[in-house]
Short mmCIF file of C-alpha atoms in Angstrom, two decimals:
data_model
loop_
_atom_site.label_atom_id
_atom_site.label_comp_id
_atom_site.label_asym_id
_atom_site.label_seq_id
_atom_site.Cartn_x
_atom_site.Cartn_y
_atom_site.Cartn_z
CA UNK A 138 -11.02 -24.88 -1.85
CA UNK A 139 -10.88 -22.79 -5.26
CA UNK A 140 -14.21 -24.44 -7.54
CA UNK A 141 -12.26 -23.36 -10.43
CA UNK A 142 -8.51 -24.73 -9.68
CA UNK A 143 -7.85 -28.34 -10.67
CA UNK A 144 -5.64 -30.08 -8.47
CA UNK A 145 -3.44 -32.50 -10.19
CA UNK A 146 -1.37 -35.36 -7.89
CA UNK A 147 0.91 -37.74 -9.08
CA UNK A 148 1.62 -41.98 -7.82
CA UNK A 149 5.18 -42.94 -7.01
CA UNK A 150 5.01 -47.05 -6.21
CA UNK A 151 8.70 -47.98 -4.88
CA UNK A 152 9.83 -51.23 -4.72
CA UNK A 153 11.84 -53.73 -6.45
CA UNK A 154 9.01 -56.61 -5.67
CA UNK A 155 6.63 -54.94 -8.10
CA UNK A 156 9.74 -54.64 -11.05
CA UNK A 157 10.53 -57.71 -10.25
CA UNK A 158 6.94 -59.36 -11.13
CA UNK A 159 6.91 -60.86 -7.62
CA UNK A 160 3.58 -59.16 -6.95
CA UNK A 161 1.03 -57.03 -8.79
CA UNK A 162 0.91 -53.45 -8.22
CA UNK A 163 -2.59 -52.65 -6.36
CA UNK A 164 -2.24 -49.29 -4.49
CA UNK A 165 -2.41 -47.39 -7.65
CA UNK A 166 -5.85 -48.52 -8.78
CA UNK A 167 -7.05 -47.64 -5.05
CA UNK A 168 -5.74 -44.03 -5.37
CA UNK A 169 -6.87 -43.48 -8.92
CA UNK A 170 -10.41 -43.79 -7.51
CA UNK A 171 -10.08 -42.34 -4.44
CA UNK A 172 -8.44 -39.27 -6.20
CA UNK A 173 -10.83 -39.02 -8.41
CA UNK A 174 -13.52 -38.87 -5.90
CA UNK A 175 -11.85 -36.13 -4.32
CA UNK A 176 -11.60 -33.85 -7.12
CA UNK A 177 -7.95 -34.65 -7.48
CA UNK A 178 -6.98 -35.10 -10.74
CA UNK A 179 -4.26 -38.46 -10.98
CA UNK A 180 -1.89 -37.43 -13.84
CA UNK A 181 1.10 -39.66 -13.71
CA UNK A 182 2.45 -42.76 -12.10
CA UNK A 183 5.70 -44.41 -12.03
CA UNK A 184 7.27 -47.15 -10.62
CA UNK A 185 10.78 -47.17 -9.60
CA UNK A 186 13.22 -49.28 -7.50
CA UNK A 187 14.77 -49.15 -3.90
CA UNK A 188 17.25 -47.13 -5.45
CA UNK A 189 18.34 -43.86 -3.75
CA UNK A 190 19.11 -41.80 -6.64
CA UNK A 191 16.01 -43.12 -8.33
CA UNK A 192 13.58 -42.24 -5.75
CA UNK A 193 15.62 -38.68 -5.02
CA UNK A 194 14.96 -37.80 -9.17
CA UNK A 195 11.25 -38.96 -9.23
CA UNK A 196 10.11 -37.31 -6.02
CA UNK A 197 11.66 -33.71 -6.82
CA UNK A 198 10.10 -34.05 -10.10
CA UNK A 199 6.72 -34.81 -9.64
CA UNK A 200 6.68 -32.24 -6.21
CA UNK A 201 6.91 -29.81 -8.64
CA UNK A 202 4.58 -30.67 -11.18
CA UNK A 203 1.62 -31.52 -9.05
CA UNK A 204 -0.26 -30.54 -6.49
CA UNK A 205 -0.05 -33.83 -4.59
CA UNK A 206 2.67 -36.68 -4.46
CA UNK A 207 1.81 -39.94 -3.09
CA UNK A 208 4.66 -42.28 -2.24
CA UNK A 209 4.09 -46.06 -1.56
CA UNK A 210 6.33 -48.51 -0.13
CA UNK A 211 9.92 -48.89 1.84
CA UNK A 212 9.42 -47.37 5.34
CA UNK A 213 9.71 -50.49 7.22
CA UNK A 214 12.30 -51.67 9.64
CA UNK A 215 14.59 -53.25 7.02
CA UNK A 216 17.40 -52.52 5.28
CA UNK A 217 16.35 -51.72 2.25
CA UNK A 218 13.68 -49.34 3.79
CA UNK A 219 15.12 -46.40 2.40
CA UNK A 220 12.30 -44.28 1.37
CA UNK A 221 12.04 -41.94 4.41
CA UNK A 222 15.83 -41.33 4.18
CA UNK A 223 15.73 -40.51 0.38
CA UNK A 224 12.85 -37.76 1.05
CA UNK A 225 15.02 -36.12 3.55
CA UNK A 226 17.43 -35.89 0.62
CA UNK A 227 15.35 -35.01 -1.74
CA UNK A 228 14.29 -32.16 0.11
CA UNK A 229 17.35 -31.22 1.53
CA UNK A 230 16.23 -31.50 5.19
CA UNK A 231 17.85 -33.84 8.18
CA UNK A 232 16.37 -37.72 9.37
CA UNK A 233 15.42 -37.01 12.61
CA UNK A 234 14.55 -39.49 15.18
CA UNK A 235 10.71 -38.08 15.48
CA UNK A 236 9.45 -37.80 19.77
CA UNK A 237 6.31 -38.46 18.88
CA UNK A 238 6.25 -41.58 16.33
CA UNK A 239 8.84 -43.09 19.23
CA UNK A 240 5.91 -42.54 21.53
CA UNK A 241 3.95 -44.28 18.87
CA UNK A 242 5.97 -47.31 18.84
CA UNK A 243 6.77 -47.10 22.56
CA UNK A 244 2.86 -47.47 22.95
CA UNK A 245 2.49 -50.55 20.32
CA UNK A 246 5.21 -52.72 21.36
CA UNK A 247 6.36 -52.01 24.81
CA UNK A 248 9.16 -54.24 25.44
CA UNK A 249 9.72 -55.85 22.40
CA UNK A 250 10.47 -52.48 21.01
CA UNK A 251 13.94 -52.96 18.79
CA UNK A 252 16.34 -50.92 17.21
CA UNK A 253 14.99 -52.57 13.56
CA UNK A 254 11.23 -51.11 14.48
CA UNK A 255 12.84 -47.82 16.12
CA UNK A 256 13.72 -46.86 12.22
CA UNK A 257 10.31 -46.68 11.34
CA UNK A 258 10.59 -43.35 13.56
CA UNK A 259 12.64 -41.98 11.60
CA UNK A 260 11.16 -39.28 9.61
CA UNK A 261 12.36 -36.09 7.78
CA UNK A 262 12.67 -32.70 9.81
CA UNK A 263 9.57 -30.77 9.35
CA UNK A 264 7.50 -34.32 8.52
CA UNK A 265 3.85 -34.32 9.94
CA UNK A 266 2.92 -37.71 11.44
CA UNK A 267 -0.15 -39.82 9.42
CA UNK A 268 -1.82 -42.35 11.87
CA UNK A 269 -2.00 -46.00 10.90
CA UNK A 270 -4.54 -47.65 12.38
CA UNK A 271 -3.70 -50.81 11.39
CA UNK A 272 -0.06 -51.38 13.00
CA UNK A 273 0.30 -47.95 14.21
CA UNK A 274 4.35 -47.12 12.42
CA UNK A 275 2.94 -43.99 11.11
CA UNK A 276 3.46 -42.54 7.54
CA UNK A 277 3.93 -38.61 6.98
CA UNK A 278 3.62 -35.64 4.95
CA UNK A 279 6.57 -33.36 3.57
CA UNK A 280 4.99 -30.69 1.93
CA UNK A 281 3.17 -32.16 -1.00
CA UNK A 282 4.92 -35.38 -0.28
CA UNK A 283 3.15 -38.30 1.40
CA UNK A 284 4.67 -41.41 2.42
CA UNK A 285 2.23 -44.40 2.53
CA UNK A 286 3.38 -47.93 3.29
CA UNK A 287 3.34 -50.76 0.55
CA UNK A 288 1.28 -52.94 2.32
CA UNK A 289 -2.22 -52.63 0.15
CA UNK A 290 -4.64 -52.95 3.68
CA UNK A 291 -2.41 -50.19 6.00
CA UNK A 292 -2.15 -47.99 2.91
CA UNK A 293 -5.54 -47.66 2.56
CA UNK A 294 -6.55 -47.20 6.19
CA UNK A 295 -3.94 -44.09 6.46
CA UNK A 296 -5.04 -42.72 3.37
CA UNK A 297 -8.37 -42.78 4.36
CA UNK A 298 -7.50 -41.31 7.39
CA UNK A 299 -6.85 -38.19 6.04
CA UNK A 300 -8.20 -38.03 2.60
CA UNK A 301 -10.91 -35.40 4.41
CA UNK A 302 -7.62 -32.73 4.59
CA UNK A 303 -7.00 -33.34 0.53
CA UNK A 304 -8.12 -30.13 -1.19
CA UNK A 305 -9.55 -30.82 -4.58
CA UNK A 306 -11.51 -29.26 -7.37
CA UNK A 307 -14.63 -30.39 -8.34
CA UNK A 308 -14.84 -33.82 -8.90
CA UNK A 309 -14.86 -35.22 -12.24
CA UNK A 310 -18.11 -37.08 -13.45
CA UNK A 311 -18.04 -39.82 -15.80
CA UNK A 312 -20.86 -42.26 -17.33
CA UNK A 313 -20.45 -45.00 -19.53
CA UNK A 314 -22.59 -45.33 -22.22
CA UNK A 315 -21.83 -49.36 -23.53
CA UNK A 316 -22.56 -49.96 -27.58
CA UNK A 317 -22.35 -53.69 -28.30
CA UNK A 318 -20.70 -52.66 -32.16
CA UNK A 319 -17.13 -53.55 -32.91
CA UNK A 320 -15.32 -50.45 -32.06
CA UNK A 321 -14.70 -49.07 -35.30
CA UNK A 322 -18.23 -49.12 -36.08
CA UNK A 323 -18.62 -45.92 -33.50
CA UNK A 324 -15.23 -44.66 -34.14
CA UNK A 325 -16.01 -41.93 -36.78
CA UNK A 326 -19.08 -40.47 -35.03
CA UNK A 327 -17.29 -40.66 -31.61
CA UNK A 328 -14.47 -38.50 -32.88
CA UNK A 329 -16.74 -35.78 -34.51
CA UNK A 330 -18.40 -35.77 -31.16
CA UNK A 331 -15.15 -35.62 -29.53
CA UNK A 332 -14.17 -32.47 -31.61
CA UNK A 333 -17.53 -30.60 -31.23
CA UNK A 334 -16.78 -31.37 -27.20
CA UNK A 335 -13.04 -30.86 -26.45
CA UNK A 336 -14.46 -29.61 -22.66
CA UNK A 337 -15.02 -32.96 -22.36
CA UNK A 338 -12.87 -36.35 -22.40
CA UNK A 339 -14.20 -39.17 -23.84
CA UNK A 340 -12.72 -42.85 -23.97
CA UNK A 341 -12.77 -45.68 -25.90
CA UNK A 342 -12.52 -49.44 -24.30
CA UNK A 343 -13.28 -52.22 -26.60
CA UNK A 344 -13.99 -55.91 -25.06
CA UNK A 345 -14.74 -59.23 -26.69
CA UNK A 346 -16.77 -61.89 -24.76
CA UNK A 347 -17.74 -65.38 -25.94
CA UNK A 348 -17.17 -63.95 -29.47
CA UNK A 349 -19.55 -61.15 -28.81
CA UNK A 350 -17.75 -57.39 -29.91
CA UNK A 351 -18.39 -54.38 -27.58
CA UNK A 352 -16.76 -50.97 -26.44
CA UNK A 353 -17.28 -49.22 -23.15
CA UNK A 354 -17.72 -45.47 -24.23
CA UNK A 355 -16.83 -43.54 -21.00
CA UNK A 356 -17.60 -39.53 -20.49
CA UNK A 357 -16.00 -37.77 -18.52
CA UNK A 358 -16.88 -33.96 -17.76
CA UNK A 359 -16.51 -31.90 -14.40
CA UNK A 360 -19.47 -30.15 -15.55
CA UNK A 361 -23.02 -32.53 -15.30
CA UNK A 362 -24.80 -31.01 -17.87
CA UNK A 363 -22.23 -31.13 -20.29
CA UNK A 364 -22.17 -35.10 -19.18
CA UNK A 365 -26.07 -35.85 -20.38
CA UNK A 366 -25.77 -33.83 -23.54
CA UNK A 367 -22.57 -35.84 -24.52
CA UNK A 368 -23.94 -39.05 -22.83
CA UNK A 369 -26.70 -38.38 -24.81
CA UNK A 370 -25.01 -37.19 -28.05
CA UNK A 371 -23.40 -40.51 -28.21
CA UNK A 372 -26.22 -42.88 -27.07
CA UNK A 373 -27.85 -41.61 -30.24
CA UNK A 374 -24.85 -42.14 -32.47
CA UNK A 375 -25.05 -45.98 -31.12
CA UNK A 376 -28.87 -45.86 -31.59
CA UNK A 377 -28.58 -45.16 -35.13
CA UNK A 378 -26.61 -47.80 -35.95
CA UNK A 379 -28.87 -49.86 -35.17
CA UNK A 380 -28.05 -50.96 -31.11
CA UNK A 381 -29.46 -50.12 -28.27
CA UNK A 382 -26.66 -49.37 -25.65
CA UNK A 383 -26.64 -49.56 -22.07
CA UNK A 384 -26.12 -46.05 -19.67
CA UNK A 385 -24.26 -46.46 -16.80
CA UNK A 386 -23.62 -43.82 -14.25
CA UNK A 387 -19.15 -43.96 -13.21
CA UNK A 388 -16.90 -46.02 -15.28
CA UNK A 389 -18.14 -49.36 -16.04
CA UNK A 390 -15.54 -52.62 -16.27
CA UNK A 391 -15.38 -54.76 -18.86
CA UNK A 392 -18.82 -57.40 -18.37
CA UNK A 393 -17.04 -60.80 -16.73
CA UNK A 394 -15.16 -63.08 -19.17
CA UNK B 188 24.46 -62.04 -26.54
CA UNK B 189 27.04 -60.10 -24.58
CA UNK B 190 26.98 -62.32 -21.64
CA UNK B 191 28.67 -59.51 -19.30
CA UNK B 192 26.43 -56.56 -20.16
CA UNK B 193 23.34 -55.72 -18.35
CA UNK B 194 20.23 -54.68 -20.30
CA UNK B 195 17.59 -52.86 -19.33
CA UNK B 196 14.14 -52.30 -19.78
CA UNK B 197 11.21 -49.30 -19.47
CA UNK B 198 7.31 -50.33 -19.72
CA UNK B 199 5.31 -47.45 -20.31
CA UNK B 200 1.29 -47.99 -20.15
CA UNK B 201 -0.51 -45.38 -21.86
CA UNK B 202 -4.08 -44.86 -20.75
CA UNK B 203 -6.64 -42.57 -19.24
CA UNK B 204 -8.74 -45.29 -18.43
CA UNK B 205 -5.61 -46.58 -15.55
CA UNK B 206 -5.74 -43.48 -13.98
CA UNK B 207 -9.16 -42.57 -13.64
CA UNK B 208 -9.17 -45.86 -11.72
CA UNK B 209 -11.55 -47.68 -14.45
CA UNK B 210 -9.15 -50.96 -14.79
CA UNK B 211 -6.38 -52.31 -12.83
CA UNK B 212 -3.39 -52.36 -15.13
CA UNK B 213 -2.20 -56.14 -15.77
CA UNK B 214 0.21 -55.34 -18.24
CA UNK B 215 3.73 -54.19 -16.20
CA UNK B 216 2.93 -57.35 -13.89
CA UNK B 217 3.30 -59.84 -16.97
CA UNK B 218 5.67 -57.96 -18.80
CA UNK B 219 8.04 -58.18 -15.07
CA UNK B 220 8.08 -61.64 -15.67
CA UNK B 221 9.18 -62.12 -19.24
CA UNK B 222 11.40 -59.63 -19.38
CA UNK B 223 13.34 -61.03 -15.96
CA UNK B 224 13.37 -64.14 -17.27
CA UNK B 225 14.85 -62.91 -20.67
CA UNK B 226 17.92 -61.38 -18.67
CA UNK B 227 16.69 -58.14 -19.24
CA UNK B 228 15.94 -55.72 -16.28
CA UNK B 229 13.04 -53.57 -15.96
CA UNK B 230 13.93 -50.45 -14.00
CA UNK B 231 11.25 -48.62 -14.40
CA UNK B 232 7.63 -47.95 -15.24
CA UNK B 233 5.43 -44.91 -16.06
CA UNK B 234 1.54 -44.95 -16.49
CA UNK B 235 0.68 -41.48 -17.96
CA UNK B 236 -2.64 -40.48 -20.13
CA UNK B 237 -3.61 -39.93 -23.84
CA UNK B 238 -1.98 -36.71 -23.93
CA UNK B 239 0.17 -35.66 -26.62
CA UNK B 240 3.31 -34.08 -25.15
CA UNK B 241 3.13 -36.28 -21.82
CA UNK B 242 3.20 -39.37 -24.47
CA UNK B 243 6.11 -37.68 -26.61
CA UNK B 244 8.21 -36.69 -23.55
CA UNK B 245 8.21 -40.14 -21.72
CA UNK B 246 9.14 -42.20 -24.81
CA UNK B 247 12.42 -39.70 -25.75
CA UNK B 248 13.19 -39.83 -21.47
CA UNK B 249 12.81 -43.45 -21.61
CA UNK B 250 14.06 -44.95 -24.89
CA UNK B 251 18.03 -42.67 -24.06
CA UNK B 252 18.12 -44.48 -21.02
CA UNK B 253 17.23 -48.00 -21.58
CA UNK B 254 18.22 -50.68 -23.79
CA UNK B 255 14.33 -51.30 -24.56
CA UNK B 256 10.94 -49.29 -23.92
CA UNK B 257 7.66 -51.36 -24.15
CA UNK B 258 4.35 -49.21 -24.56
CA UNK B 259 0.98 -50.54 -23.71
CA UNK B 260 -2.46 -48.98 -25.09
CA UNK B 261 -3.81 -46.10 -27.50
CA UNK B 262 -3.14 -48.27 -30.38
CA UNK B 263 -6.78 -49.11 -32.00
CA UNK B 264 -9.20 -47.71 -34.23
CA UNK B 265 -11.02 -44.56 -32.05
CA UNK B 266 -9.94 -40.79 -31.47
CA UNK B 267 -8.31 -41.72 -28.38
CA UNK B 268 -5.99 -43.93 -29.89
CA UNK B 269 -2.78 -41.34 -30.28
CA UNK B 270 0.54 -43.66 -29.64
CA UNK B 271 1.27 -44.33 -32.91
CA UNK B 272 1.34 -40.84 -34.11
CA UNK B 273 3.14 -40.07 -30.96
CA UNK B 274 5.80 -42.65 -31.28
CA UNK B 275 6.53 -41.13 -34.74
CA UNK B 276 6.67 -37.48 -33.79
CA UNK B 277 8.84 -38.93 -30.93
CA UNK B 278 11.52 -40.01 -33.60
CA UNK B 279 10.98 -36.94 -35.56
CA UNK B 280 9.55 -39.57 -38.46
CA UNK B 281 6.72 -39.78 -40.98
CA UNK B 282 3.57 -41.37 -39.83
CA UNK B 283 2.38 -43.59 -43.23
CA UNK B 284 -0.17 -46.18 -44.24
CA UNK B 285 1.71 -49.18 -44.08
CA UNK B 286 1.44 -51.38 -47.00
CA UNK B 287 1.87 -54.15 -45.04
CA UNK B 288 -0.24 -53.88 -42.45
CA UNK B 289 -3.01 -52.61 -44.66
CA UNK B 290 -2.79 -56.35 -46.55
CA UNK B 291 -2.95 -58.04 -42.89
CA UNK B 292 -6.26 -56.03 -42.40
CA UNK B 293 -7.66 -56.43 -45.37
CA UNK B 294 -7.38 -60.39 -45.54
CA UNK B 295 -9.02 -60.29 -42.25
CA UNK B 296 -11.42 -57.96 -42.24
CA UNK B 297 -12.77 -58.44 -46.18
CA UNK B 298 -15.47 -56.01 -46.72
CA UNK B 299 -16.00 -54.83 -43.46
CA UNK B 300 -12.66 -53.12 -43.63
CA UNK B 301 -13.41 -49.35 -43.35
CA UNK B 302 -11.67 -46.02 -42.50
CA UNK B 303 -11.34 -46.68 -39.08
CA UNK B 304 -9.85 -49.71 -38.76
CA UNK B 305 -7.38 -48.63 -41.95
CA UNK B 306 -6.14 -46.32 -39.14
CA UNK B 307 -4.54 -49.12 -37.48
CA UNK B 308 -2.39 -49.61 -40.68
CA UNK B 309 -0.91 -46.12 -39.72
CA UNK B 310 2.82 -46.64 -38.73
CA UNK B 311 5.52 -44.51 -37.92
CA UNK B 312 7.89 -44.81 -41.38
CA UNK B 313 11.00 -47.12 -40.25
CA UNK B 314 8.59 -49.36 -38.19
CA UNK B 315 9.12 -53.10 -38.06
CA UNK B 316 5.37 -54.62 -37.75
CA UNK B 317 4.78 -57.36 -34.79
CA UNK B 318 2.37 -60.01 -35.39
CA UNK B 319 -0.88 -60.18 -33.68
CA UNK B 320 -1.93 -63.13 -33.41
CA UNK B 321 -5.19 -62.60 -32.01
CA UNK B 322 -6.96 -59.83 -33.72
CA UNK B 323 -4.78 -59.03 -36.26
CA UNK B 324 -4.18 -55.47 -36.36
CA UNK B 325 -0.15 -55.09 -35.90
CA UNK B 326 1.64 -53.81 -32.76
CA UNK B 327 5.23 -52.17 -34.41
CA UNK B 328 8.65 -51.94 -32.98
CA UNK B 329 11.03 -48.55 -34.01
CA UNK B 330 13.83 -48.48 -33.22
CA UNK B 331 14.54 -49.69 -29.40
CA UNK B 332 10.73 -48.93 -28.45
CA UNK B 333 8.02 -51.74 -28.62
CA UNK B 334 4.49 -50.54 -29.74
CA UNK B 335 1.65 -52.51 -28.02
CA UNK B 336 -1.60 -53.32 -27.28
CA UNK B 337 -3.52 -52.44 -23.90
CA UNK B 338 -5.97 -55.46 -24.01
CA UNK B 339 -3.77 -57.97 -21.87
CA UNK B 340 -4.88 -61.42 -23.77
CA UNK B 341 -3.18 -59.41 -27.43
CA UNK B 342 -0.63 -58.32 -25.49
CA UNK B 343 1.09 -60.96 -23.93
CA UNK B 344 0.53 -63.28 -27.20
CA UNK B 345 1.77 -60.21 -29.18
CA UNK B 346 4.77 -60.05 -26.85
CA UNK B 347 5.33 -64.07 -26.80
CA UNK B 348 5.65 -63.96 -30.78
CA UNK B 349 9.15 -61.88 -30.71
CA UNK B 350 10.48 -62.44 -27.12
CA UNK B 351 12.78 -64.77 -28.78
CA UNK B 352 14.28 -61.90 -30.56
CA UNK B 353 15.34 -59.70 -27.77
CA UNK B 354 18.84 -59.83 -26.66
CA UNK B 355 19.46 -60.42 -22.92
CA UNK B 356 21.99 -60.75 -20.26
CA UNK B 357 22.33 -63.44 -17.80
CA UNK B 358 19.45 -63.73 -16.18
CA UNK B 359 18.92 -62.61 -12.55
CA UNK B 360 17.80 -65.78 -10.32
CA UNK B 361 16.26 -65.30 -7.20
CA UNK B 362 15.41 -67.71 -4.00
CA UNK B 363 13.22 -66.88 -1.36
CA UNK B 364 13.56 -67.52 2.79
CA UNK B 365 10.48 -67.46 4.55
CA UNK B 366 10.71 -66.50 7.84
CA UNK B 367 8.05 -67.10 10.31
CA UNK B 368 8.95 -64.09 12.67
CA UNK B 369 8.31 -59.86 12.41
CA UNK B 370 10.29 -58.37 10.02
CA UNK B 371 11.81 -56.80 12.70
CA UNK B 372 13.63 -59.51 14.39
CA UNK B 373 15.64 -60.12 11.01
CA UNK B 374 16.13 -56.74 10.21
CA UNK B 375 19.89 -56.67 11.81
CA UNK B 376 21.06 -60.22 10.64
CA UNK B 377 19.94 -59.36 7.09
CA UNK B 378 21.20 -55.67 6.83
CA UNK B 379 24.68 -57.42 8.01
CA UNK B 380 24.59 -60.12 5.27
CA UNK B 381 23.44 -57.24 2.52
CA UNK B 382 26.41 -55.06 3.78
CA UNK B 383 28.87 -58.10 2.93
CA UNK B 384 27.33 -58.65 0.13
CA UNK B 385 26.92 -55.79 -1.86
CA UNK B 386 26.54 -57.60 -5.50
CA UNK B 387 23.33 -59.72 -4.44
CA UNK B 388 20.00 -58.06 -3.96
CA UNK B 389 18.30 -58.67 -0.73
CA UNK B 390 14.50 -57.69 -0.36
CA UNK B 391 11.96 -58.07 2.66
CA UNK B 392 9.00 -58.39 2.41
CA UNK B 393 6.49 -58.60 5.50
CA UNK B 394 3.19 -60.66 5.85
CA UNK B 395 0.50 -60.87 8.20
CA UNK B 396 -1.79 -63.78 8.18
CA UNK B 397 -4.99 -64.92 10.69
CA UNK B 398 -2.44 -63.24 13.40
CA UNK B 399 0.68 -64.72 12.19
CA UNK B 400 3.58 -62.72 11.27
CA UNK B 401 6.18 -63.60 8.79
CA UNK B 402 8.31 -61.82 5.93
CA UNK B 403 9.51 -63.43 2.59
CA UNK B 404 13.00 -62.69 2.45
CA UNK B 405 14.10 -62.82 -1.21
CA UNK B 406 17.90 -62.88 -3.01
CA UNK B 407 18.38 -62.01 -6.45
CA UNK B 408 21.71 -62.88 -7.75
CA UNK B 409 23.29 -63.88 -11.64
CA UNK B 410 25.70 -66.24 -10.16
CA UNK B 411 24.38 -69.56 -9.08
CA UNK B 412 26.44 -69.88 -6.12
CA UNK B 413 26.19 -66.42 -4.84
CA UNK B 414 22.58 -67.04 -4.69
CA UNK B 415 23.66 -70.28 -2.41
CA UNK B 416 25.82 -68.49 -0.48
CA UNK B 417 23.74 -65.59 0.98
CA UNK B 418 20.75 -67.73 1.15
CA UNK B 419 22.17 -70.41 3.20
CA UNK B 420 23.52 -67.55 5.00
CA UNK B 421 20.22 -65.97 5.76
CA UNK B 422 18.71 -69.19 6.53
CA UNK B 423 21.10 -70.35 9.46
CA UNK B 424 20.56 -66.67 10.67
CA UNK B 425 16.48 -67.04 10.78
CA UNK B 426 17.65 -70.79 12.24
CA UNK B 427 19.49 -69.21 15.12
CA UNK B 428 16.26 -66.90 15.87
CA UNK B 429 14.80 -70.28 16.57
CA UNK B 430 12.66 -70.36 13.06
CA UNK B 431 13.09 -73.06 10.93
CA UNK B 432 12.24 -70.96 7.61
CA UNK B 433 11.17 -72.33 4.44
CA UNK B 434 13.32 -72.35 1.35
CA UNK B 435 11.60 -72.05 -2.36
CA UNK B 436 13.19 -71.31 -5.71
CA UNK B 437 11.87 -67.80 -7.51
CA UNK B 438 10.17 -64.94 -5.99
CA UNK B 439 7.04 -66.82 -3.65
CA UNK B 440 4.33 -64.04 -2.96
CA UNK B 441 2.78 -64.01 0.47
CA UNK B 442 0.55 -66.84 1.61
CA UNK B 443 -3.35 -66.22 1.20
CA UNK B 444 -5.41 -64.29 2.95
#
């Protein structure tokens, strides 16, 4: 692990369902803060369809722009399953019927063992194996590339599987100081603290609630000294006009509606 | 209306605060909806942060290859808030006070109208305002790309005030089979039907409930009776598995937990 490196990854969510507004998207949110806590720096997402050519073009781009790619959705047994075949492509290497994620399977089902499930162990040449605890078809890892399932609960129980082999930087911090001021009331002091501080990345999130104006004010710095002195920077910009705001530590939500 | 031509559609949320993991993005979820139902296809969705270029390059990718591009976020009063001026060095255009929009802020905001929230009167020259009907400040539309809010509640009634205006195709129906049985078990019958029937979209999409397996097997078609066709079709073939599935109109997401 380099302290000084910062290790970017990007999120690539396949699958018509979430396009299609069937269901809402939650694997991104999960990796955002999992990332984060990892000193992994989440850059980009996109969501694309069971398209071949689609998923070809997004995964050769964001391999090489980031230090980590994180694929979600369509290895399954069904026909339009097609994401381990379209990394093989993308990386110019054969679909290979893979000994051990057969032996996987084998294990798991015994005799109700099908052709259908016997695609799920199918994986790119070169393709290390990522356990899933939860109904065993395994994921893998092409290089930078990992292939998760779609399924929120198995996606997170192989990624946390072997999150502990992710090398990261240092992690970023972030506190949210909350001013209960329309936002534009903090907007001209935030940005002159923001231009004093361009080390450090500061956001903006205004709320209303039961007619009640706020904004969250979030810091976040990889260095913890340069968090309080910005934290603190700005809890005295809110003090002086005339609120008292609230200091959290991490990135506080929105209070309830 | 060209009734033959398919149009399609790019959201692109804009936000540091979705990839740090703060919020859960609810914006491409309802934006899937309306747009399918509009007879417009989305094909594609990028979240990316408040970063100049990455902002820039994504709306020029997206707005050459789709009939529309729909931005969320970075649109209010604070330092953060960089689509606007983005969306107009995107076009190669002026970024102005708009006269307009300064008169909507000013007959809501009266005296406590200051330089701030003038900011949000800053529009890309050429740019067609969109009425906000909930806090007033204007979302804008230039050319094919739609400038909007992040906060979901001004979003979606921003976005319900000029739906009417966007041109569609046909719209693409869909009908969902629920099968009671693994995934696998269909996996051949339904690959077969999807072969024959190369202009209707098939999906799969598995469930697991208190033990129970099942998968939601959905068909998206224009015509009326293709979407019939292949769903009777798909139905007799979960019958002859010994399933009696259930039939519902749309796109039904998984049973609860």
């Amino acid at each position: 692990m380099d302290e000084e490196r910062v290790y970017t990854a990007a999120v690539l969510v396949i699958g018509n369902e979430v396009l299609s507004g069937r269901i809402q998207d939650a694997n991104l949110a999960f990796l955002a803060g999992r990332l984060k806590a990892q000193g992994i720096r989440l850059r980009e997402a996109r969501v694309i369809p069971d398209v071949d050519s689609a998923i070809i073009d997004a995964v050769n781009t964001l391999r090489a722009a980031h230090d980590y790619v994180f694929t979600t959705g369509g290895i399954g047994p069904t026909h339009d399953d097609i994401t381990a075949e379209c990394i093989a492509r993308a990386f110019g290497v054969a679909l290979e019927r893979n000994p051990d994620a057969v032996r996987i399977l084998e294990d798991h089902y015994g005799d109700e063992l099908n052709e259908a499930r016997l695609r799920m162990a199918n994986i790119p040449a070169g393709g290390a194996l990522l356990d899933n605890p939860v109904s065993r078809a395994p994921g893998f890892r092409l290089g930078n590339v990992y292939v998760l399932p779609g399924v929120p609960r198995i996606m997170q129980a192989m990624f946390d599987g072997f999150r502990h082999t992710l090398a990261g930087g240092r992690p970023l911090r972030s506190r949210t100081v909350t001013a209960f001021l329309p936002e534009s009331q903090v907007a001209e002091g935030l940005a002159a603290i923001q231009a004093r501080r361009p080390e450090v990345e500061i956001g903006s999130y205004p709320w209303v609630r039961k007619g009640r104006f706020g904004a969250a004010l979030v810091v976040r710095a990889v260095e913890a000294s340069d968090l309080d002195t910005v934290s603190d920077e700005i809890a005295a910009m809110v003090r002086a006009l005339g609120c008292e705001p609230e200091i959290t530590e991490g990135e506080s939500a929105p209070p309830p509606d």
